[in-house]
CSV table of C-alpha atoms and ligand atoms in Angstrom, one decimal:
chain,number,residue,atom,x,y,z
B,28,UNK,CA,80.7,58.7,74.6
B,29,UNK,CA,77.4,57.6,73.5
B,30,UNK,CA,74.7,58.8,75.7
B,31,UNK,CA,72.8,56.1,76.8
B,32,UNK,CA,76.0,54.5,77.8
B,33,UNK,CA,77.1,57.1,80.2
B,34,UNK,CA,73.6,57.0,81.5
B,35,UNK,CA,74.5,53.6,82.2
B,36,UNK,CA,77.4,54.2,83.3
B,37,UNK,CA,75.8,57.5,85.4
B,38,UNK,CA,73.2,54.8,87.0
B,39,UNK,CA,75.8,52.8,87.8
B,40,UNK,CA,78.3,55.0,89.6
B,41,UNK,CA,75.2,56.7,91.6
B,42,UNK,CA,74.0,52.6,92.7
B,43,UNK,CA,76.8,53.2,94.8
B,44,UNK,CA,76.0,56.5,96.4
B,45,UNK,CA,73.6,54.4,99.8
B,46,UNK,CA,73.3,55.3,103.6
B,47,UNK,CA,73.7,51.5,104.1
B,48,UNK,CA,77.0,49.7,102.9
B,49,UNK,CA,76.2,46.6,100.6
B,50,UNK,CA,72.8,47.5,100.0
B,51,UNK,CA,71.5,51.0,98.1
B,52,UNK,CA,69.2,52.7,100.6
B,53,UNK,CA,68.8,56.5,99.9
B,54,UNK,CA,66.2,58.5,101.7
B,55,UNK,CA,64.8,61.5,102.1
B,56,UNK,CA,67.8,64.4,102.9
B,57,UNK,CA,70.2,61.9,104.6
B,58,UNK,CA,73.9,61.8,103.9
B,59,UNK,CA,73.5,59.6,101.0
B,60,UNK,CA,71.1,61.7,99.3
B,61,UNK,CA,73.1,65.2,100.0
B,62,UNK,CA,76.3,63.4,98.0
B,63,UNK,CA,73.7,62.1,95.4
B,64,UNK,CA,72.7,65.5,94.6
B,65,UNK,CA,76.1,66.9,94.7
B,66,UNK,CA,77.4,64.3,91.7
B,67,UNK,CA,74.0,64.6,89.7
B,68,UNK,CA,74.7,68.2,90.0
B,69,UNK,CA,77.9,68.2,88.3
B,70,UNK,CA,76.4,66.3,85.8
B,71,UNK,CA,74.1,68.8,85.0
B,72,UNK,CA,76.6,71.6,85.2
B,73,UNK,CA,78.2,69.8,82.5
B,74,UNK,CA,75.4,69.9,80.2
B,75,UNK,CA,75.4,73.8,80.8
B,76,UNK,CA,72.6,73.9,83.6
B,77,UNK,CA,72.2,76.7,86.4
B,78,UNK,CA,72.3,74.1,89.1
B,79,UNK,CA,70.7,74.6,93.0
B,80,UNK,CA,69.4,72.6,95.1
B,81,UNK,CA,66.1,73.9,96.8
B,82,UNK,CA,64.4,73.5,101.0
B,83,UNK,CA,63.2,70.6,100.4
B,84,UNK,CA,66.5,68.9,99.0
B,85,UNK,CA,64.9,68.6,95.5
B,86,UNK,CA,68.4,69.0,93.3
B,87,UNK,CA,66.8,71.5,90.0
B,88,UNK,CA,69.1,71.7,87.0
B,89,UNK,CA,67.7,75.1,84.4
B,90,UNK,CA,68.5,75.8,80.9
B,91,UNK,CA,66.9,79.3,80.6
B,92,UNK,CA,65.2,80.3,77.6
B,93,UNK,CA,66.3,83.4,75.8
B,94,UNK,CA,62.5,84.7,75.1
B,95,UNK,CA,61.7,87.1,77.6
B,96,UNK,CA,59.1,86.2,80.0
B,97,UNK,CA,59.6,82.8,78.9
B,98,UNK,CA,57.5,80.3,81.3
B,99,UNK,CA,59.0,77.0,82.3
B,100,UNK,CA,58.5,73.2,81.1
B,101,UNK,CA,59.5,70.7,84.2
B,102,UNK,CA,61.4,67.4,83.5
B,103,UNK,CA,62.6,64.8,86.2
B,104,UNK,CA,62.1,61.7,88.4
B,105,UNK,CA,63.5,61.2,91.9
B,106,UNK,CA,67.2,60.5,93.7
B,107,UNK,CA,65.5,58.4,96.6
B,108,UNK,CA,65.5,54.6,96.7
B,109,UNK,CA,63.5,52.1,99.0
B,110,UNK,CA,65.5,50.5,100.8
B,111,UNK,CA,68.0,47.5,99.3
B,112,UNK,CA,66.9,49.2,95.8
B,113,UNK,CA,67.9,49.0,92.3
B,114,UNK,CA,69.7,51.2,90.6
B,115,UNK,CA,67.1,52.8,88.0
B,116,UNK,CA,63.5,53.5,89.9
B,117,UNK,CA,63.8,57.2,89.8
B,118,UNK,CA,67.4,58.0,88.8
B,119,UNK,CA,66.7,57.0,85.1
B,120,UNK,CA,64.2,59.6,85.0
B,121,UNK,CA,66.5,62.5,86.2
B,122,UNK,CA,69.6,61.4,83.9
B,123,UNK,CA,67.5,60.5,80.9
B,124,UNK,CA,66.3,64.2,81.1
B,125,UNK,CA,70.0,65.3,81.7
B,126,UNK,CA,70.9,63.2,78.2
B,127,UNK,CA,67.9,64.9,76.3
B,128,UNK,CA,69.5,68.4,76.8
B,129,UNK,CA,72.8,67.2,76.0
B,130,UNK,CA,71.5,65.7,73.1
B,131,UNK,CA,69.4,69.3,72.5
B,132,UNK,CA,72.5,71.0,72.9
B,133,UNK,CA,74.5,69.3,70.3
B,134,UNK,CA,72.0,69.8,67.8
B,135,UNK,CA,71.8,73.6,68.5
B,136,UNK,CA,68.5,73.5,69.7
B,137,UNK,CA,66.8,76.7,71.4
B,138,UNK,CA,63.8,76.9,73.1
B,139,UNK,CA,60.9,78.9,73.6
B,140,UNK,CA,60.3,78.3,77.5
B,141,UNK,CA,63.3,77.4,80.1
B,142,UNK,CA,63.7,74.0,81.1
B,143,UNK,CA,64.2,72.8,84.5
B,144,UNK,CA,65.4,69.1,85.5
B,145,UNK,CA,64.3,67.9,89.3
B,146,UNK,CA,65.6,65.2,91.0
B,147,UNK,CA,63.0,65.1,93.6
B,148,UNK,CA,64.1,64.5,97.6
B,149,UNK,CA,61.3,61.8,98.2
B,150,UNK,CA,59.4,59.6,96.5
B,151,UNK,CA,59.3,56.1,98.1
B,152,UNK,CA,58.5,58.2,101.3
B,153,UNK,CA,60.9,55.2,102.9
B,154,UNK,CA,61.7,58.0,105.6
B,155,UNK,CA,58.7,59.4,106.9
B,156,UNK,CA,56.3,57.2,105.5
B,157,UNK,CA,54.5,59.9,103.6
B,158,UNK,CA,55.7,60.0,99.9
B,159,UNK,CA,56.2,62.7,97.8
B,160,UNK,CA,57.9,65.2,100.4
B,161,UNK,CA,60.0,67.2,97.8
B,162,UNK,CA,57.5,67.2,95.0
B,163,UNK,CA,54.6,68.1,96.9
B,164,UNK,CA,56.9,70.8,98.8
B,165,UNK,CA,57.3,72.1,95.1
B,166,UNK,CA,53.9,71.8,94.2
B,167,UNK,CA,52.8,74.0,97.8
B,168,UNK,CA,50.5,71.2,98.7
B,169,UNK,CA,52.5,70.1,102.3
B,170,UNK,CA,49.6,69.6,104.9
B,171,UNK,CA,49.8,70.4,108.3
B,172,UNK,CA,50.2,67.0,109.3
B,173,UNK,CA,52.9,66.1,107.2
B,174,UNK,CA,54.9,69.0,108.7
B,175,UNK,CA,54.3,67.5,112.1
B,176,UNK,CA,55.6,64.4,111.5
B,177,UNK,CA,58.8,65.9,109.8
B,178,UNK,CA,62.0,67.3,111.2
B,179,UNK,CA,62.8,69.6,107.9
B,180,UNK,CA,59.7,72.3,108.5
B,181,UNK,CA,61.5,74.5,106.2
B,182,UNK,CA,61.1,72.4,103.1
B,183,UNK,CA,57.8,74.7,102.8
B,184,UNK,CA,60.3,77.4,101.9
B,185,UNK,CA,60.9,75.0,98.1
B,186,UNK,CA,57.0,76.2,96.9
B,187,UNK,CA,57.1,77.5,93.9
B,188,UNK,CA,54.5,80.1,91.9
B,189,UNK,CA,52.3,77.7,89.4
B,190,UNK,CA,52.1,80.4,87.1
B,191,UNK,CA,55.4,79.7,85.7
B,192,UNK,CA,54.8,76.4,84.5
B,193,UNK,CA,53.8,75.1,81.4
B,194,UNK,CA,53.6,71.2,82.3
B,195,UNK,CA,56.0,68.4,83.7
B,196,UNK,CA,57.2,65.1,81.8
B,197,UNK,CA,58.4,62.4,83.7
B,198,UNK,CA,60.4,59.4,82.0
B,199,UNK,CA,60.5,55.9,84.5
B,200,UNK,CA,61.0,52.6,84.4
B,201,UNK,CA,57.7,50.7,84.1
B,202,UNK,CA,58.4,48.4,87.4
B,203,UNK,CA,55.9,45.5,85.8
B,204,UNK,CA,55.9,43.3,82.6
B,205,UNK,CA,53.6,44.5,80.1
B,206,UNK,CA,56.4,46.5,78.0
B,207,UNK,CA,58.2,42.9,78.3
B,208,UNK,CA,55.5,40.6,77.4
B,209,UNK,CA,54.4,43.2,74.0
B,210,UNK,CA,58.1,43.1,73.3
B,211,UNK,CA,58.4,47.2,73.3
B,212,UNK,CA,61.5,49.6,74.8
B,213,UNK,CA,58.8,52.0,75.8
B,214,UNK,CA,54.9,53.2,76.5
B,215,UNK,CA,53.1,55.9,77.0
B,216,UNK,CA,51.4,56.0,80.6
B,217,UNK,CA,47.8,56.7,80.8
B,218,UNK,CA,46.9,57.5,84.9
B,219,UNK,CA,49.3,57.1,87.9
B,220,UNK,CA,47.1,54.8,90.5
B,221,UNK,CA,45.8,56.8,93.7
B,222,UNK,CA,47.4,55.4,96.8
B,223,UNK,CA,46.4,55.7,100.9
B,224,UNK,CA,49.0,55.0,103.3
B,225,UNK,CA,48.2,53.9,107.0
B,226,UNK,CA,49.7,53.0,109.8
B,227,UNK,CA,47.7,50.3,112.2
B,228,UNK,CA,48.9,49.5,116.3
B,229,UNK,CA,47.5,46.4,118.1
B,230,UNK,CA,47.9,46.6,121.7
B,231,UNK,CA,47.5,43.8,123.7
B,232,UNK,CA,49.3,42.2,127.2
B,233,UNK,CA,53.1,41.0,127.0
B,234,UNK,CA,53.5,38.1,129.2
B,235,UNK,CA,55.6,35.1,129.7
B,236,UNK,CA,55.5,32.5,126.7
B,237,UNK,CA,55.9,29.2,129.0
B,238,UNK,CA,53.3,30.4,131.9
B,239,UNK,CA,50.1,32.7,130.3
B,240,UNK,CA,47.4,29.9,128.9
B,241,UNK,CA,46.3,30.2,125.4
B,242,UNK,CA,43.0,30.7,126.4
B,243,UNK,CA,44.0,33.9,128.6
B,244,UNK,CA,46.5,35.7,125.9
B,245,UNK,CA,46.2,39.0,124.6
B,246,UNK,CA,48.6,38.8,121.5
B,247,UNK,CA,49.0,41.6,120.0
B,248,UNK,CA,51.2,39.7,117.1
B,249,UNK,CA,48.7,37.1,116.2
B,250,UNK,CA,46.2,39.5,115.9
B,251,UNK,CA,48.2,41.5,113.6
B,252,UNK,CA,49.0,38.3,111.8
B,253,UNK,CA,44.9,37.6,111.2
B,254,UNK,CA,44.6,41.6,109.6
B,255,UNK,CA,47.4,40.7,107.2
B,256,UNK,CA,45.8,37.7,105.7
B,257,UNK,CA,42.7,39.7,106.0
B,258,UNK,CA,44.6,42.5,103.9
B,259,UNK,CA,45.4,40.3,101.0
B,260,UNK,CA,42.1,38.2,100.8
B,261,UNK,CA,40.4,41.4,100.1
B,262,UNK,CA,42.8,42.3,97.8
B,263,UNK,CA,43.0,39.3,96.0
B,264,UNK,CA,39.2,39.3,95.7
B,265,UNK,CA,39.2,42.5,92.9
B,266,UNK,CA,40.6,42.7,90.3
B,267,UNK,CA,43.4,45.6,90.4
B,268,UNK,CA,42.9,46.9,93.6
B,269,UNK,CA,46.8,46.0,95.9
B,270,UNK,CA,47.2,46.1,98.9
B,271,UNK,CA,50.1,45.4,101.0
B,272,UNK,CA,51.6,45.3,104.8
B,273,UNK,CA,55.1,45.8,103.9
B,274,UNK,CA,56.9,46.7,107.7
B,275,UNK,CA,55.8,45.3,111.0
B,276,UNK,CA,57.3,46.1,114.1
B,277,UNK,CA,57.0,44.0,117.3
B,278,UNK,CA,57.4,45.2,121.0
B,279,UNK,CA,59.0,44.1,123.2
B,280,UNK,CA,60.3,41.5,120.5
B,281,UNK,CA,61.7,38.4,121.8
B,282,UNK,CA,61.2,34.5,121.3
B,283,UNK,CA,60.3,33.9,125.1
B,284,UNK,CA,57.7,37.1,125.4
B,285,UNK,CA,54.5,37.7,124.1
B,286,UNK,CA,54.1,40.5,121.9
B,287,UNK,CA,52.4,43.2,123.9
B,288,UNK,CA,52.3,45.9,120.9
B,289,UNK,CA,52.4,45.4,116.8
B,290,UNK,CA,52.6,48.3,114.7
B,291,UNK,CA,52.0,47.8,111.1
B,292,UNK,CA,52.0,50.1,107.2
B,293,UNK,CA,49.6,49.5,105.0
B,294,UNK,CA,49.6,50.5,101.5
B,295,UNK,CA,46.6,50.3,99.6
B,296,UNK,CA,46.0,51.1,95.9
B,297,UNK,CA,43.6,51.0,92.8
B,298,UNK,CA,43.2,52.6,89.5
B,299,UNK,CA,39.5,54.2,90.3
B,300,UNK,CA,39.6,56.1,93.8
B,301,UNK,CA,36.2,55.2,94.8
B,302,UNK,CA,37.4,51.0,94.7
B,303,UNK,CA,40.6,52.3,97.0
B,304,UNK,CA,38.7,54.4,99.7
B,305,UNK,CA,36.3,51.7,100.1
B,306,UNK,CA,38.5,49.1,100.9
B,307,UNK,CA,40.2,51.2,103.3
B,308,UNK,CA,37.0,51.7,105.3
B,309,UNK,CA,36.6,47.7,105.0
B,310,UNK,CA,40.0,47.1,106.1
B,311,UNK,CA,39.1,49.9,109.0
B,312,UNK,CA,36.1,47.6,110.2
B,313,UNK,CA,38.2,44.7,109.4
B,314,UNK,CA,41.1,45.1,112.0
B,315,UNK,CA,38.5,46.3,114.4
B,316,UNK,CA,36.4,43.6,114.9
B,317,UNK,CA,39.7,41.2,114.9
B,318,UNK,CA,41.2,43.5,118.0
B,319,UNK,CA,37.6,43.0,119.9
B,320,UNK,CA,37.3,39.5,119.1
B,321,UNK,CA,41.1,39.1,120.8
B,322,UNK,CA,41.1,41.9,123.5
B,323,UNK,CA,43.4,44.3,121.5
B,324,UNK,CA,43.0,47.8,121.3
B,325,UNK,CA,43.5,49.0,118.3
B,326,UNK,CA,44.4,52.7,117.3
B,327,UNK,CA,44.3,53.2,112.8
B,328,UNK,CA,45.8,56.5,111.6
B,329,UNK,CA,46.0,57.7,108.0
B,330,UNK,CA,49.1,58.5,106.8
B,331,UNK,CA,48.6,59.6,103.5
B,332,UNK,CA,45.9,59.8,100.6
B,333,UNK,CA,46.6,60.7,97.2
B,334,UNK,CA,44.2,60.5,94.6
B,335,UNK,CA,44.6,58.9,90.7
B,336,UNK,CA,45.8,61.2,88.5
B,337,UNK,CA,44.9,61.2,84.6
B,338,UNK,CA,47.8,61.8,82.4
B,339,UNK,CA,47.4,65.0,80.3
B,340,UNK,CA,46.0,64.4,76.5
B,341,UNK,CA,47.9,67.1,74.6
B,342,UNK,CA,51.1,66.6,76.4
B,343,UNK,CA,50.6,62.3,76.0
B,344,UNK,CA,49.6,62.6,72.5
B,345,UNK,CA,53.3,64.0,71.6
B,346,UNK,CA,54.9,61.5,73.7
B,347,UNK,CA,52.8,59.5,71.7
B,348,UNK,CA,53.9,60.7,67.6
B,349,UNK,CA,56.8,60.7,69.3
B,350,UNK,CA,57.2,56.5,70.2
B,351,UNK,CA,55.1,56.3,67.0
B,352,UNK,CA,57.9,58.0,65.0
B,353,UNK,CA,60.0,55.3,65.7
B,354,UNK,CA,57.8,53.0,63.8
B,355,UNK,CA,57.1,51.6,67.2
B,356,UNK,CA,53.4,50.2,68.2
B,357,UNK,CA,51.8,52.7,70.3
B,358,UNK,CA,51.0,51.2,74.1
B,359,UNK,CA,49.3,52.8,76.3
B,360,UNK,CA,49.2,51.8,80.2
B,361,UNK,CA,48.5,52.8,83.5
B,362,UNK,CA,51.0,52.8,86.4
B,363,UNK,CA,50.1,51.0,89.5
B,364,UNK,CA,53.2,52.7,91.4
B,365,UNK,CA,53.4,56.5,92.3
B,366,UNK,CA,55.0,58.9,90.6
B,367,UNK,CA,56.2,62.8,91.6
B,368,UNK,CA,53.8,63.8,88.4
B,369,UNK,CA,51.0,62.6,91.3
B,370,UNK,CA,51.7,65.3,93.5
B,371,UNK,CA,52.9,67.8,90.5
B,372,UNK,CA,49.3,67.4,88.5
B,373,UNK,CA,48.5,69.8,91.5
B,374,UNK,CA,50.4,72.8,89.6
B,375,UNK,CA,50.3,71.6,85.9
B,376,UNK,CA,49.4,69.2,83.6
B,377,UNK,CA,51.9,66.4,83.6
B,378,UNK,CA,52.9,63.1,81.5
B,379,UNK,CA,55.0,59.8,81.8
B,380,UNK,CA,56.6,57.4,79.3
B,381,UNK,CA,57.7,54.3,80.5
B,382,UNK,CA,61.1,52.6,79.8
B,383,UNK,CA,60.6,48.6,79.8
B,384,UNK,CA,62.7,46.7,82.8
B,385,UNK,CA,64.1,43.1,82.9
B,386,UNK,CA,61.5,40.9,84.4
B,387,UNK,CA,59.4,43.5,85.4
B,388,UNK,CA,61.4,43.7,88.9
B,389,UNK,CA,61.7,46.3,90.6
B,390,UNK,CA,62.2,47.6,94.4
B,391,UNK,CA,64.7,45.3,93.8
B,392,UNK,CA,68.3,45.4,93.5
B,393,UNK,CA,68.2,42.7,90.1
B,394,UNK,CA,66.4,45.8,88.7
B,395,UNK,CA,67.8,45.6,85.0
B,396,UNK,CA,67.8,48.5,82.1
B,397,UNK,CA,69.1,47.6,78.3
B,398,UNK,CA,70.9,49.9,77.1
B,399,UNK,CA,69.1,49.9,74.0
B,400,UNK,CA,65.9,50.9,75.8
B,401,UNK,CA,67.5,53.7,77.5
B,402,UNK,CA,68.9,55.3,74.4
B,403,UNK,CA,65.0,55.1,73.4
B,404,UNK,CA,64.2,57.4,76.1
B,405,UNK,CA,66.4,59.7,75.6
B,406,UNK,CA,65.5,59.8,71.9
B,407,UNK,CA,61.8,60.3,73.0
B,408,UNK,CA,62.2,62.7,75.5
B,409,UNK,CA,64.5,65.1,73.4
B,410,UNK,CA,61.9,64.7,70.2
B,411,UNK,CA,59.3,66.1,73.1
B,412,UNK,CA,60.7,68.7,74.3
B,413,UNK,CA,61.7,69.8,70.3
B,414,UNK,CA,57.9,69.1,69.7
B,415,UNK,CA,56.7,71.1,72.4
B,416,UNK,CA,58.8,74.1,71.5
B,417,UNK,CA,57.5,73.9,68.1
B,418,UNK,CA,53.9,74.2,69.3
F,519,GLV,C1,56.9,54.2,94.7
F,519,GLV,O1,57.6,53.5,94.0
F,519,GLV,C2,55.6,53.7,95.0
F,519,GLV,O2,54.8,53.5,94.1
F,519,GLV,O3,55.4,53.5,96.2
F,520,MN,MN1,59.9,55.7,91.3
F,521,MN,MN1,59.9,53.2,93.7
């Protein structure tokens, strides 16, 4: 069969593959991601790959080089989903790199290095809030405080020796409209945006919603409310900076009761690290002066920080000759999501091409792939890794 159609037909069968029936949620080393790994992995057994899957659930696929010595060149994306997700943020990547070595294969291709294909464990971070679990696991950069607020310690155990690694490549789907709107099947990304996740609790008094005045309340849901808009008024007044509240959780949570306790994520996000930090701190003051003015108490804990990550030149300018081989216009962009290159740019240089999607939706389940645009990819990324081995 044609490739990109059995990665269609690959995405397809593994949209199925969800903790939740009628809705594709996979997270971090649950049940749905342990049979995830297990059909990828006969996937890649069948395009001749030593497969394993490593501590911290990451699922690794290796074609090993016959040169002695021979270092290693990472490919890969993620197996996770957010929750109620779409069928190609992160799984595209892992079987578009499992296609490319088919497509090697065929043509009798040998390399210079060995290649390895991850499907990383976590990149949404749906289940801990703390993204990135299996890649930074890989990449040994696990902090103390993400081990505390996991239950798998041992994924420290996945680390691997940055010596052996020549660089990563990561293809995705673009998850916005620009490859859309220039009318492209692909781009070549620039930077992956630096992100800080937090987690905000107002505490106020729960009382009885027919008898406690207005006057006397200490809601700890109306408070939260006033941060939100606060959130996306400051966002909305810069230019590329996001940020979002995207779960809120009220206690006790009832129609008759007021809310004693809110706790709330926030995501924020910008191209230049410096723009992100400081709105954090704003957003900081922010929710404190709205829990005095109401009589909350207010406890802010960061959750997470990465920092922007430049793509690297020499391995983005053969992605590039690569798309420009095509006779396609060369576009260049940055990603405002996060990718596992983030966390991997810790151990080697990395790079990302970007597959267009329908619409520009995604962390959606109408997330939508032409085939067309697929078979692209995989066309790219196997005239990279042929480039690369020629170097
Ligand atoms: C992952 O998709 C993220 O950018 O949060
Ligand atoms: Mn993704
Ligand atoms: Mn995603």
């Amino acid at each position: 069969m044609n490739l990109a159609r059995l990665l269609m037909e690959r995405c397809n069968a593994l949209g199925s593959i969800t903790d939740e029936p009628g809705r594709l949620t996979r997270t971090f080393a649950s049940p749905g991601m342990r049979r995830a790994n297990k059909l990828v992995g006969s996937w890649m057994r069948a395009a001749g790959l030593h497969v394993r899957e490593d501590a911290a659930f990451n699922l690794i696929g290796r074609w090993n080089s016959s040169k002695r010595g021979a270092k290693t060149f990472l490919l890969g994306s993620h197996l996770d989903t957010v929750r109620d997700a779409g069928r190609y943020d992160g799984p595209l990547g892992v079987l578009t790199a499992i296609a490319a070595v088919q497509s090697l294969h065929a043509r009798g291709v040998t390399l210079p290095f060995n290649l390895e294909i991850v499907g990383f464990s976590d990149e949404e971070g749906v289940r801990y809030q703390t993204a990135y679990l299996g890649s930074r696991a890989f990449a040994g950069t696990l902090t103390a405080a993400d081990l505390a607020r996991i239950k798998e310690k041992q994924i420290v155990k996945a680390r691997r020796d940055h010596r052996e690694f020549l660089g990563y490549a990561e293809v995705h789907i673009e998850q916005g409209p620009v490859l859309e709107k220039h009318n492209l099947p692909v781009g070549v990304v620039t930077a992956i945006a630096g992100q800080s996740r937090l987690r905000a609790e107002f505490y106020g008094i729960a009382g009885h919603a027919g008898t406690v005045p207005m006057a006397m309340r200490h809601d700890a849901l109306a408070g939260a409310a006033e941060f939100i808009l606060a959130v996306e008024a400051l966002a909305k007044s810069k230019t590329g900076l996001v940020a979002t509240v995207g779960k809120i959780e009220t206690t006790p949570g009832a129609s008759n009761v007021i809310a004693g306790n809110v706790a709330l994520t926030l995501d924020v996000r910008d191209q230049k690290d410096t723009v992100r930090l400081a709105a954090v701190k704003m957003l900081h003051a922010k929710a404190a002066a709205i829990a005095k003015k109401r009589g909350l108490k207010l406890v802010w804990t960061p959750v997470q920080k990465t920092a922007a990550v430049h793509c690297d030149k020499t391995l983005t300018r053969i992605f590039s000759k690569c798309v420009a081989g095509h006779g396609l216009e060369l576009l260049r962009l940055p990603s405002g999501a996060g990718h596992d290159g983030a966390a991997l740019s810790a151990m080697c240089p990395v790079a990302m091409l970007f597959v267009r999607c329908k619409g520009g939706i995604s962390h959606n389940p109408a997330e939508s792939v032409k085939t067309a645009d697929a078979s692209m990819g995989i066309a790219v990324l196997a005239e990279f890794v042929e480039r690369l081995a020629r170097q």
